[in-house]
């Protein structure tokens, strides 16, 4: 049976190391990292995410600002707020909660965030830096996924990694991070032929598909490490349930280590957002990033 990778506990540990780093920045450099989260509209899931982000930011000792704008906010007004935050010296990280209402061009908004404050790592400048091997702010879920993989496997050097999914927010940045760790990386997607055979090559599988329980145990190389990024809401036995992109019951019999859903990658995302905010604050102030 696979070792269960406990993302909740790992994320708690990371958040407490971040809180220590924040204390050090306050005392040694008079710097309190600050994160502004912008929410447009009333999407219930987004409201929960934003509230959790704000709570954990405050718990880590940082400044937190929530900007809640009505769904009918114009693109121009949103861009004006981002411009204000870009120029606010107390604000080191800006996160615009997605999805945005349809009348707003998300790409335009994400590009308006100053790359130095882009703690979501979605700005083309940060994406470009990541893919050219330069230090940058990298998307939070990919960073958290690779942290868990490293923790489970030790070093990733030379291993075969298969990433399922090629989205800009998960698949592509995960693949870049794994390449930087010297993995041999394959990116699979909806047009990949014989996906089970491709997955069977992998020492490390990172699934970011959005299809409930798609990856089966008999797709895996015995002992493989499985990082399941998927969050899918399904109905089972009359109850709503969260499941990943991997069929946990069959995969845990074959894998060497596996993340559960929930409690695996999910909790890492906000912890990595706080990590990025500290990194951004230090870079903007021109001081070294404390160990976290
Ligand atoms: P996305 O933008 O919909 O991308 C899904 C990817 O999966 C696409 O590249 C797609 O291929 C590929 N795909 C779809 N069907 C496939 C199939 N049958 N075989 C192989 N590949 C297939 O999704 P995303 O935003 O990357 O998110 C992926 C999952 O991660 C979702 O469940 C999401 O909820 C979850 N997620 C979790 C967190 C978190 O833990 N905090 C954060 C972000 C996302 P094509 O490119 O060919 O269409």
Coordinates of C-alpha atoms and ligand atoms in Angstrom, one line a residue:
X1 CA 0.0 0.0 0.0
X2 CA 1.2 3.5 -0.8
X3 CA 2.5 6.0 1.7
X4 CA -0.1 8.7 2.0
X5 CA 1.4 12.1 1.4
X6 CA -0.1 14.4 4.0
X7 CA -0.3 17.8 2.3
X8 CA -2.3 19.3 5.2
X9 CA 0.5 18.7 7.7
X10 CA 3.3 19.7 5.2
X11 CA 1.4 22.9 4.5
X12 CA 1.0 23.6 8.3
X13 CA 4.7 23.2 8.7
X14 CA 5.4 25.5 5.8
X15 CA 3.0 28.2 7.1
X16 CA 4.7 28.1 10.5
X17 CA 8.2 28.5 8.9
X18 CA 6.7 31.4 6.9
X19 CA 5.4 33.0 10.1
X20 CA 8.9 32.8 11.7
X21 CA 10.4 34.4 8.6
X22 CA 7.8 37.2 8.8
X23 CA 8.7 37.9 12.4
X24 CA 12.4 38.1 11.4
X25 CA 11.6 40.5 8.6
X26 CA 9.6 42.7 11.0
X27 CA 12.3 42.9 13.6
X28 CA 15.4 43.0 11.4
X29 CA 14.1 45.0 8.5
X30 CA 10.9 46.7 9.6
X31 CA 9.2 44.9 6.8
X32 CA 5.6 43.5 7.1
X33 CA 4.8 41.6 3.9
X34 CA 1.3 42.5 2.6
X35 CA -1.1 40.7 0.3
X36 CA -4.1 42.3 -1.5
X37 CA -6.8 39.9 -2.8
X38 CA -9.3 41.2 -5.3
X39 CA -12.6 39.5 -5.7
X40 CA -15.1 40.6 -8.4
X41 CA -18.6 39.2 -8.0
X42 CA -20.4 36.7 -5.8
X43 CA -19.0 33.3 -6.9
X44 CA -19.6 31.2 -3.7
X45 CA -16.4 29.1 -4.1
X46 CA -14.3 32.2 -4.8
X47 CA -15.7 33.8 -1.7
X48 CA -14.6 30.8 0.4
X49 CA -11.1 30.8 -1.2
X50 CA -10.6 34.5 -0.6
X51 CA -11.7 34.3 3.0
X52 CA -9.3 31.4 3.6
X53 CA -6.4 33.3 2.0
X54 CA -7.1 36.4 4.1
X55 CA -7.3 34.3 7.3
X56 CA -4.1 32.5 6.7
X57 CA -2.3 35.7 5.6
X58 CA -3.2 37.3 9.0
X59 CA -2.2 34.1 10.9
X60 CA 1.3 34.3 9.3
X61 CA 1.6 37.8 10.7
X62 CA 1.3 39.6 7.4
X63 CA -1.0 42.5 6.3
X64 CA -4.1 41.4 4.4
X65 CA -6.5 43.5 2.3
X66 CA -9.6 42.2 0.7
X67 CA -11.1 44.2 -2.1
X68 CA -14.6 42.9 -2.9
X69 CA -16.1 44.5 -5.9
X70 CA -19.6 44.1 -7.3
X71 CA -20.1 41.7 -10.4
X72 CA -20.9 44.7 -12.6
X73 CA -17.5 46.4 -11.9
X74 CA -16.1 47.7 -15.2
X75 CA -12.8 46.5 -16.6
X76 CA -11.5 50.1 -16.3
X77 CA -12.4 50.4 -12.6
X78 CA -10.7 47.0 -11.9
X79 CA -7.6 48.1 -13.8
X80 CA -7.6 51.4 -11.8
X81 CA -7.6 49.4 -8.6
X82 CA -4.7 47.3 -9.8
X83 CA -2.8 50.4 -10.7
X84 CA -3.3 51.8 -7.2
X85 CA -2.1 48.5 -5.6
X86 CA 0.9 48.4 -8.0
X87 CA 1.9 51.8 -6.6
X88 CA 1.1 51.1 -2.9
X89 CA 4.5 50.5 -1.2
X90 CA 2.8 48.5 1.7
X91 CA 1.3 46.0 -0.7
X92 CA 3.8 43.4 -2.0
X93 CA 1.5 40.8 -3.5
X94 CA -1.7 41.2 -5.6
X95 CA -4.0 38.3 -6.3
X96 CA -7.0 38.7 -8.6
X97 CA -9.3 35.8 -7.9
X98 CA -10.4 33.9 -11.0
X99 CA -12.8 33.5 -12.7
X100 CA -13.6 37.1 -13.5
X101 CA -17.1 38.1 -14.9
X102 CA -17.4 37.5 -18.6
X103 CA -17.3 41.3 -19.6
X104 CA -13.7 41.6 -18.1
X105 CA -10.7 40.4 -20.2
X106 CA -8.8 38.2 -17.7
X107 CA -5.6 38.2 -19.7
X108 CA -5.6 42.0 -19.7
X109 CA -6.1 42.2 -16.0
X110 CA -3.4 39.6 -15.2
X111 CA -1.0 41.5 -17.4
X112 CA -1.8 44.7 -15.5
X113 CA -0.5 43.3 -12.2
X114 CA 3.1 44.4 -11.7
X115 CA 5.3 41.3 -12.3
X116 CA 7.1 41.9 -9.0
X117 CA 3.8 41.7 -7.1
X118 CA 2.4 38.9 -9.2
X119 CA 2.2 36.3 -6.4
X120 CA 0.0 34.0 -8.5
X121 CA 2.8 33.7 -11.0
X122 CA 0.5 34.1 -14.0
X123 CA 2.1 37.2 -15.6
X124 CA 3.9 36.5 -18.9
X125 CA 7.1 38.0 -17.5
X126 CA 7.1 35.5 -14.6
X127 CA 6.1 32.6 -16.9
X128 CA 8.9 33.6 -19.3
X129 CA 11.4 33.8 -16.4
X130 CA 10.4 30.3 -15.2
X131 CA 10.8 28.8 -18.7
X132 CA 14.2 30.4 -19.1
X133 CA 15.4 29.3 -15.7
X134 CA 15.5 32.7 -14.0
X135 CA 14.3 33.3 -10.4
X136 CA 10.7 34.3 -10.6
X137 CA 7.3 34.2 -8.8
X138 CA 5.9 30.8 -9.8
X139 CA 2.2 29.7 -9.7
X140 CA 1.3 28.4 -6.3
X141 CA -0.3 25.0 -7.0
X142 CA 2.6 23.8 -9.2
X143 CA 5.1 24.9 -6.6
X144 CA 3.2 23.1 -3.9
X145 CA 2.9 19.9 -6.0
X146 CA 6.6 19.8 -6.6
X147 CA 7.4 20.4 -2.9
X148 CA 5.3 17.4 -2.0
X149 CA 6.9 15.3 -4.7
X150 CA 10.4 16.3 -3.5
X151 CA 9.5 15.6 0.1
X152 CA 8.2 12.1 -0.9
X153 CA 11.0 11.1 -3.3
X154 CA 14.0 13.0 -2.0
X155 CA 15.7 14.3 -5.1
X156 CA 14.0 14.2 -8.5
X157 CA 17.2 14.2 -10.6
X158 CA 17.0 11.9 -13.6
X159 CA 13.5 10.4 -12.9
X160 CA 10.8 10.0 -15.5
X161 CA 7.9 12.4 -14.7
X162 CA 4.6 12.4 -16.6
X163 CA 2.4 15.5 -16.2
X164 CA -1.2 15.0 -17.3
X165 CA -2.6 18.3 -18.3
X166 CA -1.1 21.3 -20.1
X167 CA -3.0 24.3 -18.7
X168 CA -1.2 27.5 -18.1
X169 CA -2.0 27.5 -14.4
X170 CA -1.0 23.9 -13.5
X171 CA 0.3 21.6 -16.2
X172 CA 2.8 23.8 -18.0
X173 CA 4.4 25.4 -14.9
X174 CA 4.6 22.0 -13.1
X175 CA 6.5 20.6 -16.2
X176 CA 8.9 23.6 -16.1
X177 CA 9.6 23.1 -12.4
X178 CA 10.2 19.4 -12.9
X179 CA 12.6 20.2 -15.8
X180 CA 14.5 22.5 -13.5
X181 CA 14.7 19.6 -11.1
X182 CA 16.4 17.5 -13.9
X183 CA 13.4 15.2 -14.4
X184 CA 12.8 13.7 -17.9
X185 CA 9.4 15.3 -18.4
X186 CA 6.5 14.1 -20.6
X187 CA 3.4 16.4 -20.8
X188 CA 0.3 14.4 -21.7
X189 CA -3.1 15.9 -22.7
X190 CA -6.4 15.1 -24.3
X191 CA -4.8 14.2 -27.6
X192 CA -2.2 11.9 -26.1
X193 CA -2.4 8.4 -27.6
X194 CA -2.5 5.5 -25.2
X195 CA -2.3 7.6 -22.0
X196 CA -2.1 4.5 -19.8
X197 CA 1.1 3.4 -21.6
X198 CA 2.6 6.8 -21.2
X199 CA 1.7 7.0 -17.5
X200 CA 3.2 3.5 -16.9
X201 CA 6.7 4.9 -17.8
X202 CA 6.5 7.4 -14.9
X203 CA 8.4 7.3 -11.6
X204 CA 6.3 10.5 -10.8
X205 CA 2.8 11.2 -12.1
X206 CA 1.3 14.6 -11.6
X207 CA -2.3 14.6 -12.7
X208 CA -4.0 18.0 -13.4
X209 CA -6.9 17.1 -15.6
X210 CA -10.2 17.9 -14.0
X211 CA -11.7 14.4 -14.7
X212 CA -12.9 12.5 -11.7
X213 CA -10.9 9.3 -10.9
X214 CA -9.5 9.0 -14.5
X215 CA -6.1 7.5 -13.7
X216 CA -6.4 3.9 -12.6
X217 CA -4.1 1.8 -10.5
X218 CA -3.2 -0.5 -13.5
X219 CA -1.9 2.6 -15.4
X220 CA 0.9 3.0 -12.8
X221 CA 4.4 1.7 -12.6
X222 CA 4.6 -0.1 -9.3
X223 CA 6.1 2.2 -6.6
X224 CA 5.4 5.4 -8.6
X225 CA 4.8 8.6 -6.7
X226 CA 1.3 10.1 -7.6
X227 CA 0.6 13.8 -7.0
X228 CA -3.1 14.4 -7.7
X229 CA -3.9 18.0 -8.3
X230 CA -7.5 17.4 -9.5
X231 CA -10.5 18.6 -7.4
X232 CA -13.7 17.2 -8.7
X233 CA -17.1 17.3 -7.0
X234 CA -19.1 14.1 -7.6
X235 CA -22.2 12.6 -6.2
X236 CA -21.8 9.2 -4.6
X237 CA -24.3 7.2 -2.5
X238 CA -26.5 10.3 -2.5
X239 CA -23.8 12.6 -1.1
X240 CA -21.5 15.2 -2.7
X241 CA -17.9 14.2 -2.4
X242 CA -14.5 15.6 -3.5
X243 CA -12.3 13.3 -5.5
X244 CA -9.1 13.7 -7.5
X245 CA -8.2 12.9 -11.0
X246 CA -6.8 9.5 -9.8
X247 CA -8.9 6.6 -8.7
X248 CA -7.5 6.6 -5.1
X249 CA -8.7 3.1 -4.2
X250 CA -6.9 1.3 -7.1
X251 CA -3.9 3.7 -7.2
X252 CA -2.9 3.4 -3.6
X253 CA -2.5 -0.4 -4.1
X254 CA 0.2 0.2 -6.8
X255 CA 1.8 3.5 -6.0
X256 CA 4.7 4.0 -3.6
X257 CA 3.3 7.3 -2.4
X258 CA 0.1 9.2 -3.2
X259 CA -1.6 12.5 -2.3
X260 CA -5.2 12.1 -1.1
X261 CA -8.0 14.5 -2.2
X262 CA -8.8 16.4 -0.1
X263 CA -5.8 16.9 2.1
X264 CA -3.0 16.6 -0.5
X265 CA -2.1 19.3 -2.9
X266 CA -5.1 21.5 -2.0
X267 CA -3.7 22.9 1.3
X268 CA -0.4 23.7 -0.3
X269 CA -1.8 26.4 -2.6
X270 CA -2.4 29.0 0.0
X271 CA 0.8 28.2 1.9
X272 CA 2.7 28.7 -1.4
X273 CA 0.8 32.0 -1.9
X274 CA 2.1 33.2 1.4
X275 CA 5.6 32.0 0.5
X276 CA 5.4 34.0 -2.7
X277 CA 4.3 37.1 -0.8
X278 CA 7.3 36.9 1.5
X279 CA 9.6 36.4 -1.6
X280 CA 8.0 39.4 -3.4
X281 CA 8.3 41.6 -0.3
X282 CA 12.0 40.8 0.1
X283 CA 12.7 41.3 -3.6
X284 CA 10.9 44.7 -3.7
X285 CA 12.8 45.8 -0.6
X286 CA 16.1 44.4 -2.0
X287 CA 16.9 42.1 0.9
X288 CA 17.6 38.4 1.0
X289 CA 14.7 36.0 1.4
X290 CA 14.8 34.3 4.8
X291 CA 14.9 30.5 5.0
X292 CA 11.4 29.1 5.0
Ligands
LIG1 P1 -7.9 22.8 -17.4 O1 -7.4 24.1 -17.7 O2 -9.2 22.3 -17.7 O3 -6.8 21.7 -18.1 C1 -7.1 20.4 -18.1 C2 -6.0 19.7 -18.9 O4 -6.3 18.3 -18.9 C3 -5.9 20.1 -20.4 O5 -4.6 20.3 -20.7 C4 -6.6 18.9 -21.1 O6 -6.0 18.7 -22.4 C5 -6.2 17.8 -20.2 N1 -7.2 16.7 -20.4 C6 -8.6 16.8 -20.4 N2 -9.1 15.6 -20.6 C7 -8.1 14.7 -20.7 C8 -8.0 13.3 -21.0 N3 -9.1 12.6 -21.2 N4 -6.8 12.8 -21.1 C9 -5.7 13.5 -20.9 N5 -5.7 14.8 -20.7 C10 -6.9 15.4 -20.6 O7 -7.7 22.4 -15.8 P2 -6.7 23.0 -14.7 O8 -7.1 24.4 -14.4 O9 -5.2 22.7 -15.1 O10 -7.0 22.1 -13.5 C11 -6.9 20.7 -13.5 C12 -7.5 20.1 -12.2 O11 -6.7 20.7 -11.1 C13 -8.9 20.5 -11.9 O12 -9.6 19.5 -11.3 C14 -8.8 21.7 -11.0 O13 -9.9 21.8 -10.1 C15 -7.6 21.3 -10.2 N6 -6.9 22.4 -9.6 C16 -6.6 22.3 -8.2 C17 -5.9 23.4 -7.6 C18 -5.6 23.2 -6.1 O14 -5.4 22.2 -5.6 N7 -5.5 24.3 -5.4 C19 -5.5 24.5 -8.3 C20 -5.8 24.5 -9.7 C21 -6.5 23.5 -10.3 P3 -6.1 19.7 -23.6 O15 -5.2 20.8 -23.3 O16 -5.8 18.9 -24.8 O17 -7.6 20.2 -23.6

